[in-house]
mmCIF file of C-alpha atoms in Angstrom:
data_model
loop_
_atom_site.group_PDB
_atom_site.id
_atom_site.type_symbol
_atom_site.label_atom_id
_atom_site.label_comp_id
_atom_site.label_asym_id
_atom_site.label_seq_id
_atom_site.Cartn_x
_atom_site.Cartn_y
_atom_site.Cartn_z
ATOM 1 C CA MET A 1 20.929 -20.573 2.239
ATOM 2 C CA THR A 2 22.143 -23.884 1.227
ATOM 3 C CA ILE A 3 20.137 -27.483 2.165
ATOM 4 C CA ASN A 4 22.018 -28.474 5.213
ATOM 5 C CA GLN A 5 21.229 -24.312 6.072
ATOM 6 C CA ARG A 6 17.261 -25.272 5.016
ATOM 7 C CA LEU A 7 16.831 -28.240 6.866
ATOM 8 C CA ARG A 8 18.586 -26.955 9.521
ATOM 9 C CA THR A 9 16.442 -23.945 9.950
ATOM 10 C CA GLY A 10 13.186 -25.114 9.415
ATOM 11 C CA LEU A 11 13.605 -27.925 12.531
ATOM 12 C CA LEU A 12 15.980 -26.660 15.358
ATOM 13 C CA PRO A 13 12.676 -24.871 16.661
ATOM 14 C CA LEU A 14 11.359 -27.699 17.726
ATOM 15 C CA GLY A 15 14.381 -27.553 20.086
ATOM 16 C CA LEU A 16 16.139 -31.076 19.490
ATOM 17 C CA PRO A 17 19.394 -31.623 18.751
ATOM 18 C CA VAL A 18 19.546 -31.080 15.119
ATOM 19 C CA VAL A 19 22.745 -32.217 12.938
ATOM 20 C CA PRO A 20 23.855 -33.620 9.574
ATOM 21 C CA ASP A 21 24.204 -37.711 8.767
ATOM 22 C CA THR A 22 25.352 -39.603 12.143
ATOM 23 C CA ASP A 23 24.922 -37.779 15.948
ATOM 24 C CA THR A 24 27.704 -38.348 17.012
ATOM 25 C CA ALA A 25 27.438 -37.995 20.722
ATOM 26 C CA HIS A 26 24.097 -40.445 21.009
ATOM 27 C CA ARG A 27 21.728 -38.376 22.222
ATOM 28 C CA ASP A 28 19.206 -40.762 23.172
ATOM 29 C CA ARG A 29 16.288 -37.375 21.467
ATOM 30 C CA CYS A 30 17.413 -35.403 18.315
ATOM 31 C CA ILE A 31 16.924 -35.289 14.512
ATOM 32 C CA THR A 32 19.851 -36.558 11.724
ATOM 33 C CA PHE A 33 19.300 -35.494 8.761
ATOM 34 C CA ASN A 34 21.237 -37.155 5.042
ATOM 35 C CA TYR A 35 20.336 -36.212 1.736
ATOM 36 C CA THR A 36 20.970 -37.336 -2.684
ATOM 37 C CA GLN A 37 21.997 -35.052 -4.157
ATOM 38 C CA GLN A 38 20.618 -35.177 -8.805
ATOM 39 C CA PRO A 39 20.503 -32.939 -11.609
ATOM 40 C CA ALA A 40 16.886 -33.015 -12.267
ATOM 41 C CA ASN A 41 14.341 -31.073 -15.266
ATOM 42 C CA TRP A 42 16.519 -31.489 -18.259
ATOM 43 C CA ALA A 43 16.683 -28.137 -20.720
ATOM 44 C CA ASP A 44 19.622 -27.824 -23.954
ATOM 45 C CA ASN A 45 21.164 -30.828 -22.793
ATOM 46 C CA ARG A 46 21.655 -29.731 -18.941
ATOM 47 C CA PRO A 47 19.866 -29.553 -15.603
ATOM 48 C CA LEU A 48 18.405 -26.685 -14.466
ATOM 49 C CA TYR A 49 17.441 -27.646 -10.632
ATOM 50 C CA TRP A 50 18.807 -30.062 -8.380
ATOM 51 C CA ARG A 51 16.758 -32.722 -6.636
ATOM 52 C CA TYR A 52 17.209 -33.772 -3.346
ATOM 53 C CA LEU A 53 15.935 -36.563 -1.518
ATOM 54 C CA ILE A 54 15.894 -36.279 2.373
ATOM 55 C CA GLN A 55 15.467 -38.263 5.139
ATOM 56 C CA VAL A 56 15.004 -36.338 8.493
ATOM 57 C CA HIS A 57 15.649 -39.061 11.096
ATOM 58 C CA LEU A 58 13.711 -38.818 14.528
ATOM 59 C CA PHE A 59 15.446 -40.540 16.859
ATOM 60 C CA LEU A 60 13.764 -40.628 21.024
ATOM 61 C CA PRO A 61 13.264 -42.937 23.936
ATOM 62 C CA GLY A 62 10.734 -46.487 23.420
ATOM 63 C CA THR A 63 8.740 -44.157 26.521
ATOM 64 C CA GLU A 64 8.135 -40.866 25.191
ATOM 65 C CA ASP A 65 4.774 -39.863 24.145
ATOM 66 C CA SER A 66 6.236 -38.441 20.107
ATOM 67 C CA LEU A 67 3.231 -38.121 18.650
ATOM 68 C CA ALA A 68 2.152 -33.752 19.128
ATOM 69 C CA LEU A 69 6.384 -33.443 17.874
ATOM 70 C CA ARG A 70 6.075 -36.496 15.139
ATOM 71 C CA ILE A 71 3.302 -33.237 13.965
ATOM 72 C CA ARG A 72 5.126 -30.871 14.260
ATOM 73 C CA ILE A 73 8.289 -32.567 12.331
ATOM 74 C CA VAL A 74 5.588 -32.737 9.324
ATOM 75 C CA THR A 75 4.705 -29.100 9.776
ATOM 76 C CA ALA A 76 7.790 -27.871 9.999
ATOM 77 C CA LEU A 77 9.146 -29.900 6.802
ATOM 78 C CA ILE A 78 6.263 -27.882 4.831
ATOM 79 C CA ALA A 79 6.792 -25.253 6.367
ATOM 80 C CA GLY A 80 10.667 -25.516 4.368
ATOM 81 C CA GLY A 81 9.358 -25.356 1.129
ATOM 82 C CA PHE A 82 9.644 -29.303 1.059
ATOM 83 C CA ALA A 83 7.048 -32.189 -0.134
ATOM 84 C CA TYR A 84 4.829 -33.798 2.212
ATOM 85 C CA PRO A 85 7.230 -37.249 3.523
ATOM 86 C CA GLU A 86 6.509 -40.087 3.816
ATOM 87 C CA ILE A 87 6.904 -41.173 6.746
ATOM 88 C CA LEU A 88 8.677 -44.813 7.827
ATOM 89 C CA ASP A 89 8.491 -46.486 11.578
ATOM 90 C CA LEU A 90 11.870 -47.916 12.205
ATOM 91 C CA THR A 91 11.647 -48.005 16.227
ATOM 92 C CA ASP A 92 12.930 -51.196 17.609
ATOM 93 C CA ASP A 93 13.814 -51.877 21.467
ATOM 94 C CA GLU A 94 16.671 -49.411 21.186
ATOM 95 C CA GLY A 95 14.116 -46.145 21.218
ATOM 96 C CA GLN A 96 11.877 -44.621 18.704
ATOM 97 C CA HIS A 97 13.487 -43.713 15.311
ATOM 98 C CA TYR A 98 11.094 -41.964 12.536
ATOM 99 C CA VAL A 99 12.554 -41.635 9.014
ATOM 100 C CA TYR A 100 10.314 -38.637 7.081
ATOM 101 C CA GLU A 101 11.454 -38.892 3.264
ATOM 102 C CA THR A 102 10.685 -35.899 0.863
ATOM 103 C CA THR A 103 11.866 -34.240 -1.624
ATOM 104 C CA TYR A 104 13.553 -30.045 -2.290
ATOM 105 C CA PHE A 105 14.300 -28.728 -5.817
ATOM 106 C CA ASP A 106 16.761 -25.679 -6.154
ATOM 107 C CA LYS A 107 17.529 -24.003 -8.984
ATOM 108 C CA MET A 108 21.125 -24.728 -10.043
ATOM 109 C CA GLU A 109 23.804 -21.636 -10.280
ATOM 110 C CA VAL A 110 25.300 -21.317 -13.332
#
């Protein structure tokens, strides 16, 4: 399963559109994600794993009560095998924006 599939599988049950990178539809309510992929856990002069540095973005209208959904995102990430996320609140006058920064390790196929 690719990292995109793993993220979408875990987050789609929350009932919002889940898209990689940018929501080109500019929806008021959606989840996007992006990541950086790095080689990790070196042994015998080669990496054994990929380390993914992941950001999951939640966008909602400013007036919506989001606490329950924000907790469900954390639960979904942990259940999907991702590390406990750090959560940044980037909300502004355009609406709510929460960023969940997490990591995931995946064994390299050689």
